[in-house]
Amino acid sequence: MIAAGLFAGVLFLGLIVTDWFRFTSLTSPASTYGCRVGRTEDRLPVAPLTLDLHRFDGNGLLRTQHGVARLFRDQWCILLRPQYQLFSLRFRTAWPLKATIVLEAVGSATRVDCIKRIPWSSACLTLIWFALVGLGTIGFIIAFIVNGGFASLSGILMGLGVTGLGVLVLAFGLVVIALAYRLEDHRLTQAYHELLAALTGDSILR
């Protein structure tokens, strides 16, 4: 039984590590890998063919001050993610963001479609956690009412206390996720604007 539990734990951890590895890689399949959580659209005043793509090296890589991008010329697609440096104060949260950027000609301009993604493991674990806490709180309330828990003053106080604790845990989780998303989105936005500046010839590269 213990061995089965250990095996399940190792397998679960391996799935998370594999998911993050695929998410953070800069390969072509990774450009569309991850759970979609947001989208922004911009327009550059130049055609795609006039963009400064020579800044990408022979492997299609471009490093800016806050990010790293890879160009897939055959798809007119760019994979962008923030750059995390060793021994810096910038730490990763459990909800890192990356962007899939598609360039499309619109007359003499370029439409920039930016799709934001997080790892599948982060999205699934977050949903499972909220479901367990939320459904557990609702299940407790229903069971407590059915068993007559609110028939006495002490039962009412206990029921309200447990219910309040469940709501507090849910609220705390929402605050943590909102703050983490705001932090990661700020990092990605920095790298995104640096990339657009590089494409239009006004780069702030290292």
JSON list of C-alpha atoms in Angstrom, two decimals:
[
{"chain": "A", "resi": 1, "resn": "MET", "atom": "CA", "xyz": [0.00, 0.00, 0.00]},
{"chain": "A", "resi": 2, "resn": "ILE", "atom": "CA", "xyz": [2.79, 2.38, 0.94]},
{"chain": "A", "resi": 3, "resn": "ALA", "atom": "CA", "xyz": [4.72, 1.43, -2.21]},
{"chain": "A", "resi": 4, "resn": "ALA", "atom": "CA", "xyz": [1.65, 2.13, -4.33]},
{"chain": "A", "resi": 5, "resn": "GLY", "atom": "CA", "xyz": [1.26, 5.52, -2.66]},
{"chain": "A", "resi": 6, "resn": "LEU", "atom": "CA", "xyz": [4.92, 6.36, -3.24]},
{"chain": "A", "resi": 7, "resn": "PHE", "atom": "CA", "xyz": [4.67, 5.28, -6.86]},
{"chain": "A", "resi": 8, "resn": "ALA", "atom": "CA", "xyz": [1.57, 7.42, -7.35]},
{"chain": "A", "resi": 9, "resn": "GLY", "atom": "CA", "xyz": [3.33, 10.39, -5.76]},
{"chain": "A", "resi": 10, "resn": "VAL", "atom": "CA", "xyz": [6.41, 9.99, -7.96]},
{"chain": "A", "resi": 11, "resn": "LEU", "atom": "CA", "xyz": [4.23, 9.60, -11.05]},
{"chain": "A", "resi": 12, "resn": "PHE", "atom": "CA", "xyz": [2.22, 12.71, -10.12]},
{"chain": "A", "resi": 13, "resn": "LEU", "atom": "CA", "xyz": [5.40, 14.73, -9.57]},
{"chain": "A", "resi": 14, "resn": "GLY", "atom": "CA", "xyz": [6.80, 13.44, -12.85]},
{"chain": "A", "resi": 15, "resn": "LEU", "atom": "CA", "xyz": [3.71, 14.58, -14.72]},
{"chain": "A", "resi": 16, "resn": "ILE", "atom": "CA", "xyz": [4.04, 18.07, -13.26]},
{"chain": "A", "resi": 17, "resn": "VAL", "atom": "CA", "xyz": [7.75, 18.29, -14.11]},
{"chain": "A", "resi": 18, "resn": "THR", "atom": "CA", "xyz": [7.07, 17.04, -17.65]},
{"chain": "A", "resi": 19, "resn": "ASP", "atom": "CA", "xyz": [4.26, 19.55, -18.08]},
{"chain": "A", "resi": 20, "resn": "TRP", "atom": "CA", "xyz": [6.45, 22.46, -16.96]},
{"chain": "A", "resi": 21, "resn": "PHE", "atom": "CA", "xyz": [9.32, 21.27, -19.14]},
{"chain": "A", "resi": 22, "resn": "ARG", "atom": "CA", "xyz": [7.09, 21.23, -22.23]},
{"chain": "A", "resi": 23, "resn": "PHE", "atom": "CA", "xyz": [5.59, 24.57, -21.25]},
{"chain": "A", "resi": 24, "resn": "THR", "atom": "CA", "xyz": [8.92, 26.37, -20.83]},
{"chain": "A", "resi": 25, "resn": "SER", "atom": "CA", "xyz": [10.65, 24.87, -23.89]},
{"chain": "A", "resi": 26, "resn": "LEU", "atom": "CA", "xyz": [11.04, 26.95, -27.03]},
{"chain": "A", "resi": 27, "resn": "THR", "atom": "CA", "xyz": [10.13, 24.29, -29.59]},
{"chain": "A", "resi": 28, "resn": "SER", "atom": "CA", "xyz": [7.42, 24.54, -32.22]},
{"chain": "A", "resi": 29, "resn": "PRO", "atom": "CA", "xyz": [4.97, 22.18, -30.42]},
{"chain": "A", "resi": 30, "resn": "ALA", "atom": "CA", "xyz": [5.43, 24.26, -27.24]},
{"chain": "A", "resi": 31, "resn": "SER", "atom": "CA", "xyz": [4.14, 27.36, -29.01]},
{"chain": "A", "resi": 32, "resn": "THR", "atom": "CA", "xyz": [0.55, 26.11, -28.67]},
{"chain": "A", "resi": 33, "resn": "TYR", "atom": "CA", "xyz": [1.01, 24.11, -25.47]},
{"chain": "A", "resi": 34, "resn": "GLY", "atom": "CA", "xyz": [-0.66, 25.30, -22.28]},
{"chain": "A", "resi": 35, "resn": "CYS", "atom": "CA", "xyz": [-4.01, 26.47, -20.97]},
{"chain": "A", "resi": 36, "resn": "ARG", "atom": "CA", "xyz": [-5.21, 29.65, -22.65]},
{"chain": "A", "resi": 37, "resn": "VAL", "atom": "CA", "xyz": [-6.02, 32.35, -20.07]},
{"chain": "A", "resi": 38, "resn": "GLY", "atom": "CA", "xyz": [-5.98, 35.63, -21.98]},
{"chain": "A", "resi": 39, "resn": "ARG", "atom": "CA", "xyz": [-5.56, 37.42, -25.26]},
{"chain": "A", "resi": 40, "resn": "THR", "atom": "CA", "xyz": [-4.46, 40.86, -26.44]},
{"chain": "A", "resi": 41, "resn": "GLU", "atom": "CA", "xyz": [-4.32, 42.33, -29.91]},
{"chain": "A", "resi": 42, "resn": "ASP", "atom": "CA", "xyz": [-2.10, 45.09, -31.28]},
{"chain": "A", "resi": 43, "resn": "ARG", "atom": "CA", "xyz": [-1.42, 46.61, -34.66]},
{"chain": "A", "resi": 44, "resn": "LEU", "atom": "CA", "xyz": [1.99, 47.61, -35.99]},
{"chain": "A", "resi": 45, "resn": "PRO", "atom": "CA", "xyz": [2.10, 50.36, -38.64]},
{"chain": "A", "resi": 46, "resn": "VAL", "atom": "CA", "xyz": [4.34, 48.27, -40.93]},
{"chain": "A", "resi": 47, "resn": "ALA", "atom": "CA", "xyz": [3.79, 45.17, -43.06]},
{"chain": "A", "resi": 48, "resn": "PRO", "atom": "CA", "xyz": [5.09, 41.79, -41.77]},
{"chain": "A", "resi": 49, "resn": "LEU", "atom": "CA", "xyz": [7.75, 41.58, -44.47]},
{"chain": "A", "resi": 50, "resn": "THR", "atom": "CA", "xyz": [9.24, 44.90, -43.33]},
{"chain": "A", "resi": 51, "resn": "LEU", "atom": "CA", "xyz": [9.60, 43.86, -39.68]},
{"chain": "A", "resi": 52, "resn": "ASP", "atom": "CA", "xyz": [13.15, 43.66, -38.39]},
{"chain": "A", "resi": 53, "resn": "LEU", "atom": "CA", "xyz": [13.39, 39.87, -38.18]},
{"chain": "A", "resi": 54, "resn": "HIS", "atom": "CA", "xyz": [17.18, 39.92, -38.63]},
{"chain": "A", "resi": 55, "resn": "ARG", "atom": "CA", "xyz": [17.52, 40.45, -34.90]},
{"chain": "A", "resi": 56, "resn": "PHE", "atom": "CA", "xyz": [16.66, 36.77, -34.43]},
{"chain": "A", "resi": 57, "resn": "ASP", "atom": "CA", "xyz": [19.75, 34.58, -34.63]},
{"chain": "A", "resi": 58, "resn": "GLY", "atom": "CA", "xyz": [20.24, 31.52, -36.81]},
{"chain": "A", "resi": 59, "resn": "ASN", "atom": "CA", "xyz": [18.18, 29.40, -34.41]},
{"chain": "A", "resi": 60, "resn": "GLY", "atom": "CA", "xyz": [15.35, 31.94, -34.42]},
{"chain": "A", "resi": 61, "resn": "LEU", "atom": "CA", "xyz": [16.12, 33.18, -30.90]},
{"chain": "A", "resi": 62, "resn": "LEU", "atom": "CA", "xyz": [15.99, 36.75, -29.64]},
{"chain": "A", "resi": 63, "resn": "ARG", "atom": "CA", "xyz": [16.83, 37.74, -26.08]},
{"chain": "A", "resi": 64, "resn": "THR", "atom": "CA", "xyz": [15.63, 41.04, -24.65]},
{"chain": "A", "resi": 65, "resn": "GLN", "atom": "CA", "xyz": [16.17, 42.53, -21.24]},
{"chain": "A", "resi": 66, "resn": "HIS", "atom": "CA", "xyz": [13.24, 40.71, -19.67]},
{"chain": "A", "resi": 67, "resn": "GLY", "atom": "CA", "xyz": [12.39, 37.88, -22.04]},
{"chain": "A", "resi": 68, "resn": "VAL", "atom": "CA", "xyz": [13.34, 35.37, -24.67]},
{"chain": "A", "resi": 69, "resn": "ALA", "atom": "CA", "xyz": [11.50, 34.82, -27.95]},
{"chain": "A", "resi": 70, "resn": "ARG", "atom": "CA", "xyz": [11.70, 32.28, -30.74]},
{"chain": "A", "resi": 71, "resn": "LEU", "atom": "CA", "xyz": [10.52, 32.91, -34.26]},
{"chain": "A", "resi": 72, "resn": "PHE", "atom": "CA", "xyz": [8.94, 30.23, -36.44]},
{"chain": "A", "resi": 73, "resn": "ARG", "atom": "CA", "xyz": [9.17, 31.80, -39.87]},
{"chain": "A", "resi": 74, "resn": "ASP", "atom": "CA", "xyz": [7.06, 29.23, -41.69]},
{"chain": "A", "resi": 75, "resn": "GLN", "atom": "CA", "xyz": [4.12, 29.94, -39.37]},
{"chain": "A", "resi": 76, "resn": "TRP", "atom": "CA", "xyz": [4.70, 33.67, -38.80]},
{"chain": "A", "resi": 77, "resn": "CYS", "atom": "CA", "xyz": [4.50, 32.82, -35.15]},
{"chain": "A", "resi": 78, "resn": "ILE", "atom": "CA", "xyz": [6.64, 33.89, -32.18]},
{"chain": "A", "resi": 79, "resn": "LEU", "atom": "CA", "xyz": [6.86, 32.10, -28.84]},
{"chain": "A", "resi": 80, "resn": "LEU", "atom": "CA", "xyz": [7.63, 34.50, -26.00]},
{"chain": "A", "resi": 81, "resn": "ARG", "atom": "CA", "xyz": [8.26, 33.93, -22.32]},
{"chain": "A", "resi": 82, "resn": "PRO", "atom": "CA", "xyz": [9.81, 36.00, -19.53]},
{"chain": "A", "resi": 83, "resn": "GLN", "atom": "CA", "xyz": [13.45, 35.33, -18.77]},
{"chain": "A", "resi": 84, "resn": "TYR", "atom": "CA", "xyz": [14.21, 34.10, -15.24]},
{"chain": "A", "resi": 85, "resn": "GLN", "atom": "CA", "xyz": [17.82, 34.61, -14.21]},
{"chain": "A", "resi": 86, "resn": "LEU", "atom": "CA", "xyz": [19.71, 32.73, -11.54]},
{"chain": "A", "resi": 87, "resn": "PHE", "atom": "CA", "xyz": [20.57, 34.58, -8.32]},
{"chain": "A", "resi": 88, "resn": "SER", "atom": "CA", "xyz": [18.03, 37.33, -9.01]},
{"chain": "A", "resi": 89, "resn": "LEU", "atom": "CA", "xyz": [15.14, 38.58, -6.90]},
{"chain": "A", "resi": 90, "resn": "ARG", "atom": "CA", "xyz": [12.65, 37.58, -9.57]},
{"chain": "A", "resi": 91, "resn": "PHE", "atom": "CA", "xyz": [10.98, 34.33, -8.53]},
{"chain": "A", "resi": 92, "resn": "ARG", "atom": "CA", "xyz": [8.46, 32.15, -10.28]},
{"chain": "A", "resi": 93, "resn": "THR", "atom": "CA", "xyz": [4.95, 31.70, -9.04]},
{"chain": "A", "resi": 94, "resn": "ALA", "atom": "CA", "xyz": [2.92, 28.55, -9.62]},
{"chain": "A", "resi": 95, "resn": "TRP", "atom": "CA", "xyz": [1.19, 30.25, -12.57]},
{"chain": "A", "resi": 96, "resn": "PRO", "atom": "CA", "xyz": [3.91, 31.33, -15.04]},
{"chain": "A", "resi": 97, "resn": "LEU", "atom": "CA", "xyz": [2.76, 32.95, -18.28]},
{"chain": "A", "resi": 98, "resn": "LYS", "atom": "CA", "xyz": [4.02, 32.72, -21.82]},
{"chain": "A", "resi": 99, "resn": "ALA", "atom": "CA", "xyz": [2.63, 34.09, -25.07]},
{"chain": "A", "resi": 100, "resn": "THR", "atom": "CA", "xyz": [1.99, 32.74, -28.54]},
{"chain": "A", "resi": 101, "resn": "ILE", "atom": "CA", "xyz": [2.19, 35.68, -30.94]},
{"chain": "A", "resi": 102, "resn": "VAL", "atom": "CA", "xyz": [0.80, 35.38, -34.45]},
{"chain": "A", "resi": 103, "resn": "LEU", "atom": "CA", "xyz": [1.70, 38.01, -37.05]},
{"chain": "A", "resi": 104, "resn": "GLU", "atom": "CA", "xyz": [-0.87, 38.65, -39.78]},
{"chain": "A", "resi": 105, "resn": "ALA", "atom": "CA", "xyz": [-0.82, 41.16, -42.63]},
{"chain": "A", "resi": 106, "resn": "VAL", "atom": "CA", "xyz": [-3.74, 43.59, -42.65]},
{"chain": "A", "resi": 107, "resn": "GLY", "atom": "CA", "xyz": [-3.23, 45.89, -45.64]},
{"chain": "A", "resi": 108, "resn": "SER", "atom": "CA", "xyz": [0.01, 47.79, -45.05]},
{"chain": "A", "resi": 109, "resn": "ALA", "atom": "CA", "xyz": [-0.03, 47.01, -41.32]},
{"chain": "A", "resi": 110, "resn": "THR", "atom": "CA", "xyz": [0.56, 43.95, -39.13]},
{"chain": "A", "resi": 111, "resn": "ARG", "atom": "CA", "xyz": [-1.98, 42.56, -36.72]},
{"chain": "A", "resi": 112, "resn": "VAL", "atom": "CA", "xyz": [-0.32, 41.10, -33.62]},
{"chain": "A", "resi": 113, "resn": "ASP", "atom": "CA", "xyz": [-2.45, 38.44, -31.93]},
{"chain": "A", "resi": 114, "resn": "CYS", "atom": "CA", "xyz": [-1.01, 37.60, -28.50]},
{"chain": "A", "resi": 115, "resn": "ILE", "atom": "CA", "xyz": [-2.43, 34.54, -26.71]},
{"chain": "A", "resi": 116, "resn": "LYS", "atom": "CA", "xyz": [-1.42, 34.04, -23.07]},
{"chain": "A", "resi": 117, "resn": "ARG", "atom": "CA", "xyz": [-1.06, 30.57, -21.58]},
{"chain": "A", "resi": 118, "resn": "ILE", "atom": "CA", "xyz": [-0.22, 28.90, -18.26]},
{"chain": "A", "resi": 119, "resn": "PRO", "atom": "CA", "xyz": [0.87, 25.29, -17.63]},
{"chain": "A", "resi": 120, "resn": "TRP", "atom": "CA", "xyz": [-1.89, 22.69, -17.73]},
{"chain": "A", "resi": 121, "resn": "SER", "atom": "CA", "xyz": [-0.81, 21.34, -14.34]},
{"chain": "A", "resi": 122, "resn": "SER", "atom": "CA", "xyz": [-1.20, 24.80, -12.76]},
{"chain": "A", "resi": 123, "resn": "ALA", "atom": "CA", "xyz": [-4.67, 25.23, -14.23]},
{"chain": "A", "resi": 124, "resn": "CYS", "atom": "CA", "xyz": [-5.85, 21.72, -13.29]},
{"chain": "A", "resi": 125, "resn": "LEU", "atom": "CA", "xyz": [-4.47, 21.78, -9.74]},
{"chain": "A", "resi": 126, "resn": "THR", "atom": "CA", "xyz": [-6.01, 25.21, -9.15]},
{"chain": "A", "resi": 127, "resn": "LEU", "atom": "CA", "xyz": [-9.42, 24.05, -10.35]},
{"chain": "A", "resi": 128, "resn": "ILE", "atom": "CA", "xyz": [-9.19, 20.85, -8.29]},
{"chain": "A", "resi": 129, "resn": "TRP", "atom": "CA", "xyz": [-8.24, 22.81, -5.17]},
{"chain": "A", "resi": 130, "resn": "PHE", "atom": "CA", "xyz": [-11.12, 25.26, -5.56]},
{"chain": "A", "resi": 131, "resn": "ALA", "atom": "CA", "xyz": [-13.52, 22.40, -6.29]},
{"chain": "A", "resi": 132, "resn": "LEU", "atom": "CA", "xyz": [-12.46, 20.48, -3.19]},
{"chain": "A", "resi": 133, "resn": "VAL", "atom": "CA", "xyz": [-12.72, 23.49, -0.90]},
{"chain": "A", "resi": 134, "resn": "GLY", "atom": "CA", "xyz": [-15.93, 24.80, -2.45]},
{"chain": "A", "resi": 135, "resn": "LEU", "atom": "CA", "xyz": [-17.73, 21.46, -2.70]},
{"chain": "A", "resi": 136, "resn": "GLY", "atom": "CA", "xyz": [-16.42, 20.43, 0.71]},
{"chain": "A", "resi": 137, "resn": "THR", "atom": "CA", "xyz": [-17.88, 23.57, 2.28]},
{"chain": "A", "resi": 138, "resn": "ILE", "atom": "CA", "xyz": [-21.22, 23.13, 0.49]},
{"chain": "A", "resi": 139, "resn": "GLY", "atom": "CA", "xyz": [-21.31, 19.42, 1.41]},
{"chain": "A", "resi": 140, "resn": "PHE", "atom": "CA", "xyz": [-20.67, 20.24, 5.06]},
{"chain": "A", "resi": 141, "resn": "ILE", "atom": "CA", "xyz": [-23.51, 22.79, 5.11]},
{"chain": "A", "resi": 142, "resn": "ILE", "atom": "CA", "xyz": [-25.96, 20.34, 3.53]},
{"chain": "A", "resi": 143, "resn": "ALA", "atom": "CA", "xyz": [-24.96, 17.49, 5.86]},
{"chain": "A", "resi": 144, "resn": "PHE", "atom": "CA", "xyz": [-25.07, 19.79, 8.86]},
{"chain": "A", "resi": 145, "resn": "ILE", "atom": "CA", "xyz": [-28.61, 20.95, 8.00]},
{"chain": "A", "resi": 146, "resn": "VAL", "atom": "CA", "xyz": [-29.84, 17.39, 7.33]},
{"chain": "A", "resi": 147, "resn": "ASN", "atom": "CA", "xyz": [-28.49, 16.20, 10.68]},
{"chain": "A", "resi": 148, "resn": "GLY", "atom": "CA", "xyz": [-30.14, 19.10, 12.51]},
{"chain": "A", "resi": 149, "resn": "GLY", "atom": "CA", "xyz": [-26.93, 20.88, 13.32]},
{"chain": "A", "resi": 150, "resn": "PHE", "atom": "CA", "xyz": [-28.60, 24.28, 13.35]},
{"chain": "A", "resi": 151, "resn": "ALA", "atom": "CA", "xyz": [-31.18, 23.20, 15.94]},
{"chain": "A", "resi": 152, "resn": "SER", "atom": "CA", "xyz": [-29.16, 24.64, 18.84]},
{"chain": "A", "resi": 153, "resn": "LEU", "atom": "CA", "xyz": [-27.19, 27.81, 19.45]},
{"chain": "A", "resi": 154, "resn": "SER", "atom": "CA", "xyz": [-23.90, 25.90, 19.73]},
{"chain": "A", "resi": 155, "resn": "GLY", "atom": "CA", "xyz": [-24.68, 24.10, 16.47]},
{"chain": "A", "resi": 156, "resn": "ILE", "atom": "CA", "xyz": [-25.42, 27.41, 14.74]},
{"chain": "A", "resi": 157, "resn": "LEU", "atom": "CA", "xyz": [-22.14, 28.88, 15.95]},
{"chain": "A", "resi": 158, "resn": "MET", "atom": "CA", "xyz": [-20.22, 25.80, 14.85]},
{"chain": "A", "resi": 159, "resn": "GLY", "atom": "CA", "xyz": [-21.89, 25.73, 11.44]},
{"chain": "A", "resi": 160, "resn": "LEU", "atom": "CA", "xyz": [-21.28, 29.42, 10.85]},
{"chain": "A", "resi": 161, "resn": "GLY", "atom": "CA", "xyz": [-17.68, 29.07, 11.99]},
{"chain": "A", "resi": 162, "resn": "VAL", "atom": "CA", "xyz": [-16.87, 26.17, 9.65]},
{"chain": "A", "resi": 163, "resn": "THR", "atom": "CA", "xyz": [-18.72, 27.85, 6.77]},
{"chain": "A", "resi": 164, "resn": "GLY", "atom": "CA", "xyz": [-16.89, 31.11, 7.39]},
{"chain": "A", "resi": 165, "resn": "LEU", "atom": "CA", "xyz": [-13.57, 29.27, 7.45]},
{"chain": "A", "resi": 166, "resn": "GLY", "atom": "CA", "xyz": [-14.32, 27.66, 4.09]},
{"chain": "A", "resi": 167, "resn": "VAL", "atom": "CA", "xyz": [-15.28, 31.02, 2.57]},
{"chain": "A", "resi": 168, "resn": "LEU", "atom": "CA", "xyz": [-12.14, 32.58, 4.03]},
{"chain": "A", "resi": 169, "resn": "VAL", "atom": "CA", "xyz": [-9.95, 29.88, 2.49]},
{"chain": "A", "resi": 170, "resn": "LEU", "atom": "CA", "xyz": [-11.62, 30.40, -0.90]},
{"chain": "A", "resi": 171, "resn": "ALA", "atom": "CA", "xyz": [-11.18, 34.17, -0.66]},
{"chain": "A", "resi": 172, "resn": "PHE", "atom": "CA", "xyz": [-7.51, 33.79, 0.31]},
{"chain": "A", "resi": 173, "resn": "GLY", "atom": "CA", "xyz": [-6.94, 31.50, -2.67]},
{"chain": "A", "resi": 174, "resn": "LEU", "atom": "CA", "xyz": [-8.56, 33.99, -5.04]},
{"chain": "A", "resi": 175, "resn": "VAL", "atom": "CA", "xyz": [-6.37, 36.81, -3.70]},
{"chain": "A", "resi": 176, "resn": "VAL", "atom": "CA", "xyz": [-3.18, 34.74, -4.06]},
{"chain": "A", "resi": 177, "resn": "ILE", "atom": "CA", "xyz": [-4.04, 33.75, -7.64]},
{"chain": "A", "resi": 178, "resn": "ALA", "atom": "CA", "xyz": [-5.01, 37.32, -8.57]},
{"chain": "A", "resi": 179, "resn": "LEU", "atom": "CA", "xyz": [-1.73, 38.71, -7.21]},
{"chain": "A", "resi": 180, "resn": "ALA", "atom": "CA", "xyz": [0.32, 35.97, -8.88]},
{"chain": "A", "resi": 181, "resn": "TYR", "atom": "CA", "xyz": [-1.40, 36.51, -12.22]},
{"chain": "A", "resi": 182, "resn": "ARG", "atom": "CA", "xyz": [-0.85, 40.25, -12.00]},
{"chain": "A", "resi": 183, "resn": "LEU", "atom": "CA", "xyz": [2.86, 39.73, -11.28]},
{"chain": "A", "resi": 184, "resn": "GLU", "atom": "CA", "xyz": [3.34, 37.21, -14.09]},
{"chain": "A", "resi": 185, "resn": "ASP", "atom": "CA", "xyz": [1.31, 39.32, -16.52]},
{"chain": "A", "resi": 186, "resn": "HIS", "atom": "CA", "xyz": [3.50, 42.33, -15.73]},
{"chain": "A", "resi": 187, "resn": "ARG", "atom": "CA", "xyz": [6.62, 40.29, -16.48]},
{"chain": "A", "resi": 188, "resn": "LEU", "atom": "CA", "xyz": [5.17, 39.02, -19.74]},
{"chain": "A", "resi": 189, "resn": "THR", "atom": "CA", "xyz": [4.01, 42.49, -20.76]},
{"chain": "A", "resi": 190, "resn": "GLN", "atom": "CA", "xyz": [7.52, 43.85, -20.25]},
{"chain": "A", "resi": 191, "resn": "ALA", "atom": "CA", "xyz": [8.97, 41.18, -22.52]},
{"chain": "A", "resi": 192, "resn": "TYR", "atom": "CA", "xyz": [6.13, 41.70, -25.02]},
{"chain": "A", "resi": 193, "resn": "HIS", "atom": "CA", "xyz": [6.74, 45.44, -25.39]},
{"chain": "A", "resi": 194, "resn": "GLU", "atom": "CA", "xyz": [10.48, 44.85, -25.72]},
{"chain": "A", "resi": 195, "resn": "LEU", "atom": "CA", "xyz": [9.79, 42.35, -28.50]},
{"chain": "A", "resi": 196, "resn": "LEU", "atom": "CA", "xyz": [7.53, 44.79, -30.38]},
{"chain": "A", "resi": 197, "resn": "ALA", "atom": "CA", "xyz": [10.19, 47.48, -30.03]},
{"chain": "A", "resi": 198, "resn": "ALA", "atom": "CA", "xyz": [12.78, 45.10, -31.48]},
{"chain": "A", "resi": 199, "resn": "LEU", "atom": "CA", "xyz": [10.52, 44.16, -34.40]},
{"chain": "A", "resi": 200, "resn": "THR", "atom": "CA", "xyz": [9.98, 47.80, -35.33]},
{"chain": "A", "resi": 201, "resn": "GLY", "atom": "CA", "xyz": [13.67, 48.71, -34.98]},
{"chain": "A", "resi": 202, "resn": "ASP", "atom": "CA", "xyz": [13.44, 50.49, -31.63]},
{"chain": "A", "resi": 203, "resn": "SER", "atom": "CA", "xyz": [14.95, 47.78, -29.49]},
{"chain": "A", "resi": 204, "resn": "ILE", "atom": "CA", "xyz": [16.20, 47.81, -25.91]},
{"chain": "A", "resi": 205, "resn": "LEU", "atom": "CA", "xyz": [18.20, 44.62, -26.15]},
{"chain": "A", "resi": 206, "resn": "ARG", "atom": "CA", "xyz": [20.92, 43.58, -23.78]}
]
